[in-house]
Short mmCIF file of C-alpha atoms in Angstrom, two decimals:
data_model
loop_
_atom_site.label_atom_id
_atom_site.label_comp_id
_atom_site.label_asym_id
_atom_site.label_seq_id
_atom_site.Cartn_x
_atom_site.Cartn_y
_atom_site.Cartn_z
CA MET A 504 113.57 4.84 -112.31
CA PRO A 505 111.55 7.99 -111.50
CA SER A 506 113.09 11.35 -112.18
CA ARG A 507 114.16 13.56 -109.26
CA ARG A 508 111.37 16.03 -110.17
CA ASN A 509 108.67 13.31 -110.11
CA PHE A 510 110.02 11.92 -106.84
CA LEU A 511 110.00 15.37 -105.16
CA ALA A 512 106.54 16.16 -106.49
CA GLY A 513 105.21 12.89 -105.07
CA VAL A 514 106.86 13.48 -101.69
CA SER A 515 105.46 17.01 -101.45
CA VAL A 516 101.92 15.79 -102.23
CA VAL A 517 102.15 12.99 -99.64
CA GLY A 518 103.62 15.40 -97.10
CA ALA A 519 100.88 17.98 -97.66
CA VAL A 520 98.14 15.35 -97.35
CA GLY A 521 99.71 14.03 -94.15
CA VAL A 522 99.95 17.49 -92.61
CA ALA A 523 96.43 18.48 -93.67
CA GLY A 524 94.95 15.39 -92.06
CA CYS A 525 96.67 15.73 -88.69
CA VAL A 526 96.65 18.76 -86.43
CA SER A 527 98.02 18.04 -83.00
CA SER A 528 96.58 19.62 -79.87
CA ALA A 529 99.85 21.59 -79.55
CA ASP A 530 98.91 23.38 -82.79
CA THR A 531 95.39 24.25 -81.67
CA THR A 532 93.87 26.66 -79.19
CA THR A 533 90.62 26.00 -77.35
CA GLY A 534 88.81 28.91 -75.78
CA SER A 535 85.96 31.39 -75.75
CA VAL A 536 85.01 33.40 -78.82
CA LEU A 537 85.20 36.93 -77.44
CA VAL A 538 85.31 39.29 -80.45
CA LYS A 539 83.97 39.32 -83.99
CA SER A 540 84.61 42.21 -86.36
CA ILE A 541 84.14 43.15 -90.00
CA ASN A 542 86.96 45.32 -91.31
CA VAL A 543 86.96 47.15 -94.65
CA GLU A 544 89.37 49.34 -96.56
CA VAL A 545 87.99 52.78 -97.46
CA THR A 546 89.23 56.01 -98.99
CA THR A 547 88.87 59.04 -96.70
CA SER A 548 87.76 62.52 -97.79
CA ASP A 549 91.42 63.59 -98.15
CA GLY A 550 92.17 60.65 -100.47
CA ARG A 551 94.00 58.40 -98.00
CA THR A 552 93.21 54.71 -97.79
CA THR A 553 92.49 53.35 -94.32
CA SER A 554 91.04 50.27 -92.65
CA ILE A 555 88.05 50.61 -90.37
CA ASP A 556 85.76 48.22 -88.51
CA LEU A 557 82.20 48.41 -89.84
CA LEU A 558 81.24 46.12 -86.97
CA ASN A 559 83.15 45.25 -83.80
CA VAL A 560 81.35 43.27 -81.08
CA LEU A 561 82.87 41.93 -77.86
CA PHE A 562 81.31 39.35 -75.53
CA GLU A 563 81.93 40.11 -71.85
CA ARG A 564 81.79 36.70 -70.22
CA SER A 565 81.60 37.82 -66.59
CA GLU A 566 78.36 39.75 -67.16
CA ASN A 567 77.05 37.97 -70.26
CA ILE A 568 76.84 41.27 -72.19
CA LEU A 569 77.70 42.25 -75.75
CA HIS A 570 79.58 45.54 -76.25
CA GLY A 571 80.63 47.27 -79.43
CA GLN A 572 79.57 49.29 -82.41
CA TYR A 573 78.48 48.90 -86.00
CA ASP A 574 77.30 50.93 -88.98
CA PRO A 575 73.67 49.88 -89.56
CA GLU A 576 73.74 51.15 -93.16
CA TYR A 577 76.37 48.61 -94.18
CA THR A 578 76.20 45.84 -91.55
CA GLY A 579 72.75 46.19 -90.00
CA SER A 580 71.69 42.72 -91.11
CA ALA A 581 74.80 41.14 -89.53
CA PHE A 582 73.81 41.94 -85.92
CA ASP A 583 70.58 40.98 -84.13
CA ASP A 584 71.28 41.70 -80.41
CA GLN A 585 72.34 38.08 -79.84
CA PHE A 586 74.43 36.94 -82.81
CA VAL A 587 76.78 38.26 -85.50
CA THR A 588 76.56 36.52 -88.88
CA VAL A 589 77.11 37.63 -92.47
CA SER A 590 74.70 36.35 -95.12
CA GLY A 591 75.87 35.55 -98.61
CA SER A 592 74.10 38.62 -100.00
CA LEU A 593 75.65 40.93 -97.36
CA HIS A 594 79.08 39.45 -98.10
CA GLU A 595 78.64 40.20 -101.82
CA GLU A 596 77.38 43.75 -101.09
CA LEU A 597 80.42 44.46 -98.92
CA LYS A 598 82.82 43.05 -101.53
CA ASN A 599 81.18 45.26 -104.19
CA GLN A 600 81.29 48.43 -102.06
CA PHE A 601 84.78 48.18 -100.53
CA ASP A 602 88.26 47.42 -101.83
CA ASP A 603 89.03 44.91 -99.08
CA VAL A 604 86.70 43.09 -96.67
CA ARG A 605 88.07 40.97 -93.81
CA TYR A 606 86.34 39.12 -91.02
CA PHE A 607 88.25 38.86 -87.74
CA VAL A 608 87.69 36.64 -84.72
CA ASN A 609 89.34 36.54 -81.29
CA VAL A 610 89.46 33.25 -79.38
CA ASN A 611 90.70 33.62 -75.80
CA PRO A 612 92.31 30.35 -74.64
CA THR A 613 91.10 28.45 -71.58
CA ARG A 614 94.65 27.24 -70.86
CA GLY A 615 97.04 29.85 -69.48
CA ASP A 616 100.02 28.76 -71.56
CA LYS A 617 98.39 29.64 -74.90
CA THR A 618 98.14 33.08 -76.46
CA PRO A 619 94.84 34.45 -77.77
CA VAL A 620 94.10 33.82 -81.42
CA ASN A 621 93.16 37.10 -83.08
CA ILE A 622 93.07 36.44 -86.80
CA ALA A 623 91.14 36.73 -90.04
CA ALA A 624 88.44 34.19 -90.84
CA THR A 625 86.56 33.24 -93.95
CA GLN A 626 82.91 34.23 -94.04
CA ALA A 627 81.88 30.61 -93.36
CA GLU A 628 84.16 30.23 -90.32
CA PHE A 629 83.16 33.68 -89.05
CA ASN A 630 79.50 32.59 -89.16
CA GLU A 631 80.24 29.20 -87.61
CA LEU A 632 81.55 30.78 -84.39
CA THR A 633 79.19 32.23 -81.79
CA LEU A 634 80.21 35.10 -79.52
CA GLY A 635 80.49 33.59 -76.05
CA GLY A 636 80.72 30.08 -77.46
CA ARG A 637 83.80 27.86 -77.35
CA ALA A 638 85.98 26.81 -80.23
CA THR A 639 89.09 24.80 -80.97
CA VAL A 640 91.04 26.60 -83.68
CA SER A 641 94.40 26.80 -85.40
CA THR A 642 95.78 29.04 -88.13
CA ARG A 643 96.58 28.40 -91.76
CA SER A 644 97.90 30.35 -94.75
CA GLY A 645 95.34 31.53 -97.26
CA GLU A 646 95.78 31.78 -101.01
CA ASP A 647 96.63 35.47 -100.51
CA ARG A 648 99.43 34.52 -98.04
CA PHE A 649 97.39 36.06 -95.23
CA ARG A 650 96.94 33.97 -92.05
CA TYR A 651 93.42 32.64 -91.48
CA LEU A 652 91.53 30.88 -88.75
CA GLN A 653 90.82 27.19 -89.15
CA VAL A 654 87.96 25.86 -87.03
CA HIS A 655 88.25 22.29 -85.71
CA ASP A 656 85.45 22.13 -83.14
CA ILE A 657 82.73 24.46 -81.85
CA GLU A 658 80.33 24.67 -78.95
CA PRO A 659 77.68 27.38 -79.25
CA ARG A 660 76.98 29.75 -76.39
CA THR A 661 74.74 27.96 -73.89
CA GLN A 662 73.08 31.00 -72.33
CA THR A 663 71.23 33.92 -73.90
CA VAL A 664 72.85 37.33 -73.80
CA SER A 665 71.54 39.28 -70.80
CA ASP A 666 72.13 42.72 -72.34
CA SER A 667 73.61 44.47 -75.36
CA ASN A 668 75.54 47.71 -75.16
CA ILE A 669 75.99 48.25 -78.89
CA ARG A 670 76.32 51.73 -80.38
CA THR A 671 75.75 52.68 -83.98
CA PHE A 672 77.89 55.01 -86.05
CA SER A 673 78.00 56.29 -89.61
CA LEU A 674 80.99 55.24 -91.69
CA ASP A 675 80.33 58.01 -94.19
CA SER A 676 80.37 60.66 -91.42
CA THR A 677 83.47 59.13 -89.88
CA ILE A 678 85.57 59.05 -93.04
CA ASN A 679 84.37 62.43 -94.33
CA SER A 680 84.97 64.39 -91.11
CA ASP A 681 88.14 66.43 -90.83
#
């Protein structure tokens, strides 16, 4: 006869496998990818720690335009007037330069009864999603107990961006100004 501990361990493994394999449509959101941002934690000139977006780009669907801002010194290679992606080398550079690096994505649902998903993403999932494209997503807990995006299906943007209204800024000037 199996011990209570072995029985519970087996049930929890079976339960986790069953949950991981099945995500119902009630647990997912399908919509347009409207925002991608790269957020880092920095220390300001007065010694305080704060979070700031090194890159924040919004896709305006009605006019097919990208809006936003980024610091070209740190994230210049992530933006090319059409797409926002983070290479492996840029990811490593950011992790080496900042205490905390997070990628955020906003998916605006196509159904009115769902709320927008505005949540952290792994570098791979961040890169997988195209601004202006469509995605079916859910959320999951990460190893750090932070909530993360989980991508189930994607459709890239079908049209090219008609214009970009992207400003640049200097992180160093921003955090060192009084």
